[in-house]
Short mmCIF file of C-alpha atoms and ligand atoms in Angstrom, two decimals:
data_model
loop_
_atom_site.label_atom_id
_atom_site.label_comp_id
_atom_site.label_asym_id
_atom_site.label_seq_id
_atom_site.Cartn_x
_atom_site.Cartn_y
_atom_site.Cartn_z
CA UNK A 790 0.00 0.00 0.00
CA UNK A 791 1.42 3.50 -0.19
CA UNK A 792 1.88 6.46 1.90
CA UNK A 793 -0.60 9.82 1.15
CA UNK A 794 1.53 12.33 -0.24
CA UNK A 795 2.17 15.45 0.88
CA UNK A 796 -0.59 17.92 -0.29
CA UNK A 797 0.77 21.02 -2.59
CA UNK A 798 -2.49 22.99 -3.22
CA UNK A 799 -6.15 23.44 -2.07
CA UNK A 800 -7.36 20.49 -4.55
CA UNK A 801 -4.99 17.78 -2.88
CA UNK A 802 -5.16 19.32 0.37
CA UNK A 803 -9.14 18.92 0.21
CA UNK A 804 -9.14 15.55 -1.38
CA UNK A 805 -6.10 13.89 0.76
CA UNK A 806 -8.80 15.00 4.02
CA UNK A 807 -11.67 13.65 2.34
CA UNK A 808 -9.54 10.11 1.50
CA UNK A 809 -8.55 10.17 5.11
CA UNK A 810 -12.06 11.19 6.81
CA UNK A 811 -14.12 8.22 4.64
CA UNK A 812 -17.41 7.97 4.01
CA UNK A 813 -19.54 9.12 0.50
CA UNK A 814 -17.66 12.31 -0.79
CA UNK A 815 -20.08 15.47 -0.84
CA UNK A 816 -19.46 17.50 -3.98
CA UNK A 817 -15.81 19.08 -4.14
CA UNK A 818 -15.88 22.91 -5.31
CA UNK A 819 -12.02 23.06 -4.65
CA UNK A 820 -10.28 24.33 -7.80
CA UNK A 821 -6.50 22.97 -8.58
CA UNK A 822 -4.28 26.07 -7.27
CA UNK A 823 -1.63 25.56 -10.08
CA UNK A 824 -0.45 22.32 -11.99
CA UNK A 825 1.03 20.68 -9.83
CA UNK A 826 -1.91 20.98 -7.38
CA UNK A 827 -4.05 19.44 -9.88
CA UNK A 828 -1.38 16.36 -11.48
CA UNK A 829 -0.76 15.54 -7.54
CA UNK A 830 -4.72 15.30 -7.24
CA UNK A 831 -4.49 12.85 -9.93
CA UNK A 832 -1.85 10.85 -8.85
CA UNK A 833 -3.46 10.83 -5.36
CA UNK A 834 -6.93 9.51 -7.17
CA UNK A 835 -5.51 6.75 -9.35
CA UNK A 836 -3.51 5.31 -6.34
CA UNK A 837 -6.88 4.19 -5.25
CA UNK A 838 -6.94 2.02 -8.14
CA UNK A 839 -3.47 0.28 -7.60
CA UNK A 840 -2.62 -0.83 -4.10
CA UNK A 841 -4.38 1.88 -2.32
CA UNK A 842 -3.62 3.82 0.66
CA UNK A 843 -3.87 1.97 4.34
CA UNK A 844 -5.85 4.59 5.92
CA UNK A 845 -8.31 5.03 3.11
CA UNK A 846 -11.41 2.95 2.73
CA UNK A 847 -10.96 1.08 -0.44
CA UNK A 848 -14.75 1.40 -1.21
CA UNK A 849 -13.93 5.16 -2.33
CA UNK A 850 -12.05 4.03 -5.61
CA UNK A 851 -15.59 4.09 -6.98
CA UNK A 852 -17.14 6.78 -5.30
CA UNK A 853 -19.12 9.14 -7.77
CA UNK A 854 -17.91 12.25 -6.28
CA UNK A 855 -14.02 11.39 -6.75
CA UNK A 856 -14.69 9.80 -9.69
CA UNK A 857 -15.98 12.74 -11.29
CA UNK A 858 -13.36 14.72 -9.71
CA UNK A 859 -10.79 12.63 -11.54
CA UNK A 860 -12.53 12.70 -14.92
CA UNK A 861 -11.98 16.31 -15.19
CA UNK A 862 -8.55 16.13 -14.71
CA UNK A 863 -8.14 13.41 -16.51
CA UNK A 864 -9.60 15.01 -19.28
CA UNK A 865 -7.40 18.15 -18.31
CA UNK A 866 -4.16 15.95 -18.93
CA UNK A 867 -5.24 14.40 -22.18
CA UNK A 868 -6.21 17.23 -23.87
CA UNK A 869 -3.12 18.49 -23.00
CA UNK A 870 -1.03 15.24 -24.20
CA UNK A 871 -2.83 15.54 -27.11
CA UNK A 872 -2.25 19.63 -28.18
CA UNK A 873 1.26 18.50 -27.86
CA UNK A 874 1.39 15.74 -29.92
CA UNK A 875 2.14 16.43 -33.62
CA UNK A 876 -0.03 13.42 -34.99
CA UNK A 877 1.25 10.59 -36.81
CA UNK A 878 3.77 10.05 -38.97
CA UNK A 879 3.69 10.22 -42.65
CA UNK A 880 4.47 6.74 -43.13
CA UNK A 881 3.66 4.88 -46.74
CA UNK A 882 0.72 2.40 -46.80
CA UNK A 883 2.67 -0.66 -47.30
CA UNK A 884 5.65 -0.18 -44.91
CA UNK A 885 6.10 -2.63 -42.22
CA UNK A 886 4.65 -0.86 -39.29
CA UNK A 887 7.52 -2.26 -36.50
CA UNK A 888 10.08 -0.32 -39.22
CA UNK A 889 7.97 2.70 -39.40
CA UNK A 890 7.65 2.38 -35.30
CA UNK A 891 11.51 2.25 -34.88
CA UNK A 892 12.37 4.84 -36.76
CA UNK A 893 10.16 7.07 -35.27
CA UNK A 894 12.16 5.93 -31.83
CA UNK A 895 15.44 6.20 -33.49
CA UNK A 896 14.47 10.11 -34.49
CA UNK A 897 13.82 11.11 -31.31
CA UNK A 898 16.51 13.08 -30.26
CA UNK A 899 15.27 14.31 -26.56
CA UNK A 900 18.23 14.49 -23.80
CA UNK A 901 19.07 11.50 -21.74
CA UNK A 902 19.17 10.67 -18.24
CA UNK A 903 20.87 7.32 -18.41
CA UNK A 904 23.82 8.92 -20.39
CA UNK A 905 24.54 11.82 -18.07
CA UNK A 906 24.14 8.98 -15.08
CA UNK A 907 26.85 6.41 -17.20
CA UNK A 908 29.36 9.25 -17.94
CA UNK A 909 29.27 12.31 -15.05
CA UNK A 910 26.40 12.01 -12.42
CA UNK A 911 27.19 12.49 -8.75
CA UNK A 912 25.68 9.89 -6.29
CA UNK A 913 23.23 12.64 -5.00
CA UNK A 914 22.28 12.85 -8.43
CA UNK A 915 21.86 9.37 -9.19
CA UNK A 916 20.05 9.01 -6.03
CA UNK A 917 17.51 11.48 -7.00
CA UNK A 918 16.65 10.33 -10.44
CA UNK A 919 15.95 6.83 -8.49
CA UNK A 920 13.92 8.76 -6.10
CA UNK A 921 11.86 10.05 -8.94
CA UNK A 922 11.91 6.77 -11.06
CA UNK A 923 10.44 4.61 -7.91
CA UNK A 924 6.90 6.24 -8.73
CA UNK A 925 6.63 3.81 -12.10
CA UNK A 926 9.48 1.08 -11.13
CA UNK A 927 7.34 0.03 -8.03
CA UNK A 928 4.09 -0.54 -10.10
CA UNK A 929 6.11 -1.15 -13.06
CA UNK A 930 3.90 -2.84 -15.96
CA UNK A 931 1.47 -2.34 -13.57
CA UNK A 932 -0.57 0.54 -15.18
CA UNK A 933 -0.65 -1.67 -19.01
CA UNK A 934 -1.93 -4.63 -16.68
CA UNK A 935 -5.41 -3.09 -16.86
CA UNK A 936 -5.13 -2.99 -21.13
CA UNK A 937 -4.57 -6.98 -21.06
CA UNK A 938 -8.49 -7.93 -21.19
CA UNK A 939 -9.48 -5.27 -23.37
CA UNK A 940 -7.22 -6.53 -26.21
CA UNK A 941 -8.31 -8.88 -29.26
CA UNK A 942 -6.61 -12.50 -28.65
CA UNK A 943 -3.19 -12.37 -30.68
CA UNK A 944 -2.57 -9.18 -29.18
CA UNK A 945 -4.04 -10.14 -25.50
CA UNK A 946 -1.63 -13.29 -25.43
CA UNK A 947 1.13 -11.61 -26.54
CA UNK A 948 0.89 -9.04 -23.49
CA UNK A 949 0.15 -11.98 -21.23
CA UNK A 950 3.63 -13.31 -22.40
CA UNK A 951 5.22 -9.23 -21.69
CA UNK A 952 3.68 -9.25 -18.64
CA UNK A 953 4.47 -12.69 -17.46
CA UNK A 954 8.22 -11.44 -17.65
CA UNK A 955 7.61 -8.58 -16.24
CA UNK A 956 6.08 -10.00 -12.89
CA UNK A 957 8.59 -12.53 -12.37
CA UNK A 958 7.81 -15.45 -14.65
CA UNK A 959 5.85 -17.32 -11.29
CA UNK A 960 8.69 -15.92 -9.03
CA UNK A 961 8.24 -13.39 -6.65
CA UNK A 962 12.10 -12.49 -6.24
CA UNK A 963 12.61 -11.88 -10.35
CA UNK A 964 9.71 -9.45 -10.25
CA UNK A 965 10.49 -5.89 -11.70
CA UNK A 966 9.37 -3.39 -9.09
CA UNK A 967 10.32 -5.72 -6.87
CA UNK A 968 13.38 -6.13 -7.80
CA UNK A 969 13.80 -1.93 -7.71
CA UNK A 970 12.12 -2.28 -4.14
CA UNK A 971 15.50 -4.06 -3.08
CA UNK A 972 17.65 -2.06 -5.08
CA UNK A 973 15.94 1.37 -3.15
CA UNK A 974 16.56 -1.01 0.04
CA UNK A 975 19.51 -1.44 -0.52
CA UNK A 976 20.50 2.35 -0.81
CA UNK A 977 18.52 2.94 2.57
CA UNK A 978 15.85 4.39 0.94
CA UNK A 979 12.14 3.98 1.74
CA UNK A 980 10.63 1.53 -0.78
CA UNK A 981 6.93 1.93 0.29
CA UNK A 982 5.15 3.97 -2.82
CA UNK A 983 4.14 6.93 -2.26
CA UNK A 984 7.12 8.27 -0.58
CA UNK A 985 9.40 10.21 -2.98
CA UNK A 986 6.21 11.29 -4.41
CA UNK A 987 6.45 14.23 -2.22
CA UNK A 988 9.78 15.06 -4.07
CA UNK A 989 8.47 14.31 -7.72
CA UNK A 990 8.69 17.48 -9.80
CA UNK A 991 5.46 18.08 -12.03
CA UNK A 992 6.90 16.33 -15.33
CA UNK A 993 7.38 13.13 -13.16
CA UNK A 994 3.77 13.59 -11.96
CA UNK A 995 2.49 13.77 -15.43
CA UNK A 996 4.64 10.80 -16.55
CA UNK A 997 2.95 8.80 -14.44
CA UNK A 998 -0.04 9.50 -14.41
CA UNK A 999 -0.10 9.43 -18.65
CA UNK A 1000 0.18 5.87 -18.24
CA UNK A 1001 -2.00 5.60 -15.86
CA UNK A 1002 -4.27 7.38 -17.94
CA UNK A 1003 -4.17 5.18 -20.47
CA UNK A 1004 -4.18 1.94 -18.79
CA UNK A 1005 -7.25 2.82 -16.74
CA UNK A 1006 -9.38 4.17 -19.72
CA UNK A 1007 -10.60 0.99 -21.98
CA UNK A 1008 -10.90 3.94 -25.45
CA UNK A 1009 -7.46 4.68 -24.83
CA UNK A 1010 -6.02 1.13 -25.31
CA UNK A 1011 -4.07 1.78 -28.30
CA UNK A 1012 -2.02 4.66 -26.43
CA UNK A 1013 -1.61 2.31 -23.57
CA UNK A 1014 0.32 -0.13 -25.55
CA UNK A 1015 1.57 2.23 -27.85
CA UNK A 1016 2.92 3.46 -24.76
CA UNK A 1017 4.60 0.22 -23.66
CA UNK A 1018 6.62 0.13 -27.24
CA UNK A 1019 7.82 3.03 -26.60
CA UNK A 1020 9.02 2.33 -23.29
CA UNK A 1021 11.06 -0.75 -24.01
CA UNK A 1022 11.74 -0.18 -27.26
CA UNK A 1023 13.95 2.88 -25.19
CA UNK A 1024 14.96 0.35 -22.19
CA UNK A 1025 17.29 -1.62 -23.31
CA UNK A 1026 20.62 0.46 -24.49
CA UNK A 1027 19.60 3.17 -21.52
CA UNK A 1028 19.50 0.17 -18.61
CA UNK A 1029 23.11 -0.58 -20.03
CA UNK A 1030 23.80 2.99 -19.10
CA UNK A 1031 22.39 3.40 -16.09
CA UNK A 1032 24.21 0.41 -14.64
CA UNK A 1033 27.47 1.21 -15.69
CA UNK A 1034 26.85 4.50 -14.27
CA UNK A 1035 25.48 3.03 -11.02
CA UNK A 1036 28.91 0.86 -10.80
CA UNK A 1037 30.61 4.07 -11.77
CA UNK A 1038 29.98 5.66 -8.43
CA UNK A 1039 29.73 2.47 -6.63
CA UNK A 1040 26.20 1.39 -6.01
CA UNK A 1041 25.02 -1.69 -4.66
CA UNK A 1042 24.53 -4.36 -6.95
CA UNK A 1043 21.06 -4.85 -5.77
CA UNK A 1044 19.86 -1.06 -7.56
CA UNK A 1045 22.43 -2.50 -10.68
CA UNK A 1046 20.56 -5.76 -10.93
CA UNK A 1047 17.49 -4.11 -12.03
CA UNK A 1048 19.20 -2.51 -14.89
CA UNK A 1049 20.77 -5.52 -16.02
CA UNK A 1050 17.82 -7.55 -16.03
CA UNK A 1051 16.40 -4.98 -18.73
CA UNK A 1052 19.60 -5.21 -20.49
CA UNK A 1053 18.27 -8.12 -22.62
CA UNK A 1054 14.51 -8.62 -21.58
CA UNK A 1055 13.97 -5.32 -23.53
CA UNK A 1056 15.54 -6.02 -26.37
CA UNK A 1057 13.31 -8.66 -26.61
CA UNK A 1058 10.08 -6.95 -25.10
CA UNK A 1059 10.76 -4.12 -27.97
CA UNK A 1060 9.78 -6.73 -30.57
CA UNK A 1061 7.13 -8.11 -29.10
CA UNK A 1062 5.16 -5.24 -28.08
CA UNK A 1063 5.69 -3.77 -31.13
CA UNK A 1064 5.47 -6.90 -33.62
CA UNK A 1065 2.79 -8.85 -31.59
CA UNK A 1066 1.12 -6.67 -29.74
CA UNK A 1067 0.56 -3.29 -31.39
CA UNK A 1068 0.24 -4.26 -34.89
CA UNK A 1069 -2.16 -7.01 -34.32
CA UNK A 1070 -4.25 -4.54 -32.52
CA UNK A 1071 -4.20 -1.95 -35.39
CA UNK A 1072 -5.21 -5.09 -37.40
CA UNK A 1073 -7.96 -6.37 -35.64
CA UNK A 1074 -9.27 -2.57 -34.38
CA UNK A 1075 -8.09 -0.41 -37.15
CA UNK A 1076 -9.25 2.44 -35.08
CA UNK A 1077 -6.86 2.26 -32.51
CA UNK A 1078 -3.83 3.03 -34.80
CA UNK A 1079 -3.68 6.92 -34.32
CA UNK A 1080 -4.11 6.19 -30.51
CA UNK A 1081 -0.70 3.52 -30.64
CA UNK A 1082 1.17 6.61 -32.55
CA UNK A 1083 0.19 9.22 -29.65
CA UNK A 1084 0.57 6.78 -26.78
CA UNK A 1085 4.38 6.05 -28.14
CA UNK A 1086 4.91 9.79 -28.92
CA UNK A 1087 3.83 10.51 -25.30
CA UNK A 1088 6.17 8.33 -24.14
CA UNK A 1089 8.99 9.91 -25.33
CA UNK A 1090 7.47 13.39 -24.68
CA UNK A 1091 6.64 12.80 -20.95
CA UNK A 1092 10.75 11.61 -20.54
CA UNK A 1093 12.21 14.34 -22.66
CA UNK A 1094 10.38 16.89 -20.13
CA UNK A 1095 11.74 14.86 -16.86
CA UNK A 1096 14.95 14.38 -18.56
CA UNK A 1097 14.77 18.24 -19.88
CA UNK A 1098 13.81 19.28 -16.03
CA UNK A 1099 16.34 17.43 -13.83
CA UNK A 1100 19.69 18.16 -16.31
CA UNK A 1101 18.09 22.13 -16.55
CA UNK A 1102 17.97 21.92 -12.10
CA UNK A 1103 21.08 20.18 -12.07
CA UNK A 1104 22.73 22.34 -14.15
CA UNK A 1105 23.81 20.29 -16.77
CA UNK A 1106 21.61 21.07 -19.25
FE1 FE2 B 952 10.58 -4.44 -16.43
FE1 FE2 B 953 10.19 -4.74 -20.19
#
């Protein structure tokens, strides 16, 4: 379960009391008092729909009141994903849609994290970037979990295969944000969620809850495993990276061993979620194709703007 974050504005600070005080919520006339305000409220919402919080009655995931609450601004954030994104490519009617996919990765030329952690980042630095990375690595896959019934069978079974990897294979000790739970442990840092949510900047909040977003909403399908291509499909050469820069300044092996273990399951989960899961979805719903393109642009988006944030705070960039 996680911790209740910190509350940064009149929305969260109204809806962290109502979480905590139970019962049906009576309408909420609390506006967001900036962004971050309102993608904390978010964050704070969906939670109820992962592990939850301890001192928050679980029946309130549903309640009509907080539900509505999060519909707005979850329709905030997406029309705000979406004025970003610059549509799809102009790619030819008979290329083979895993090429177009890649090269759409390969041209994206935002700054990155792992390389400034491999070649020059101080431990405080590294430290921080895990801080911030422990909101997705402890529900890692987690948030695409709730796309697996909602896809068509060659697609579904494909994910079921991602995901099996992803949650240990049947083994509690090889699973992913578990395995980042012992690397934070390791370090001597909390690895209960919620907690370095009070330190997450608003780009990290917005990150997370995009997938969240899309995992949650059953129309949005497409972007949530658009989304996942993305994400591996960026894993694998970054994970190298990260845990060369980790053993650069000396890290236990624990926070390394989650790298490594992306080293090569990426490689591989690039080609599946992009070979057999994506394109048989376009396939069998045609009309989820523009929603794979903005889900995978997002992806890169979302981590340009944390990547763009933390090297512009720590000076680097
Ligand atoms: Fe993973
Ligand atoms: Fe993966």
């Amino acid at each position: 379960m996680a911790v209740l974050p910190k509350p940064r504005g009149p929305l969260s600070e109204e809806l962290v009391g109502r979480l905590v005080a139970g019962g049906k919520v009576a309408p909420l006339a609390v506006e967001p008092g900036s962004p971050e305000d309102a993608a904390l409220s978010l964050w704070i919402l969906y939670e109820l729909s992962y592990r939850g919080y301890a001192e928050v009655d679980d029946r309130l995931e549903h309640d009509p009141e907080l539900v509505r609450v999060r519909r707005r601004l979850e329709d905030d954030l997406e029309q705000r994903l979406r004025a970003r994104w610059p549509g799809r490519p102009d790619v030819a009617a008979d290329a083979d849609f895993a090429e177009a996919f890649f090269a759409m990765i390969e041209a994206d030329d935002g700054p990155s994290l792992a390389r400034f952690v491999q070649r020059e980042a101080t431990a405080d630095q590294a430290i921080e970037l895990l801080q911030h990375r422990s909101l997705y690595h402890l529900k890692e896959s987690d948030p695409v979990a709730f796309a697996l019934p909602r896809m068509p069978v060659a697609a579904r079974a494909a994910l079921a295969e991602l995901q099996y990897d992803e949650y240990g294979g049947g083994r509690p000790e090889r699973l992913h944000a578990h395995l980042f739970a012992e690397g934070m442990a390791a370090l001597g840092l909390e690895s209960t969620e919620g907690t370095y949510v009070d330190q997450a900047p608003l780009e990290v909040l917005e990150q997370n809850n995009a997938m969240s977003l899309f995992g949650l909403n059953r129309r949005l399908r497409g972007a949530a495993v658009g989304h996942l291509a993305a994400f591996e499909a960026t894993s694998s050469l970054p994970c190298r990276r990260m845990a060369q820069g980790l053993a650069r300044l000396g890290l236990p092996e624990e926070v390394r061993a989650y790298y490594e273990e992306h080293v090569e399951a990426d490689a591989v989960h690039e080609q599946l979620a992009t070979r057999l899961i994506c394109l048989p979805l376009i396939e069998a719903e045609p009309d989820t194709e523009d929603d794979v393109w903005f889900g995978a642009w997002t992806c890169l988006e979302t981590e340009s703007r944390v990547a763009q944030h933390l090297l512009e705070r720590w000076g680097v960039a």
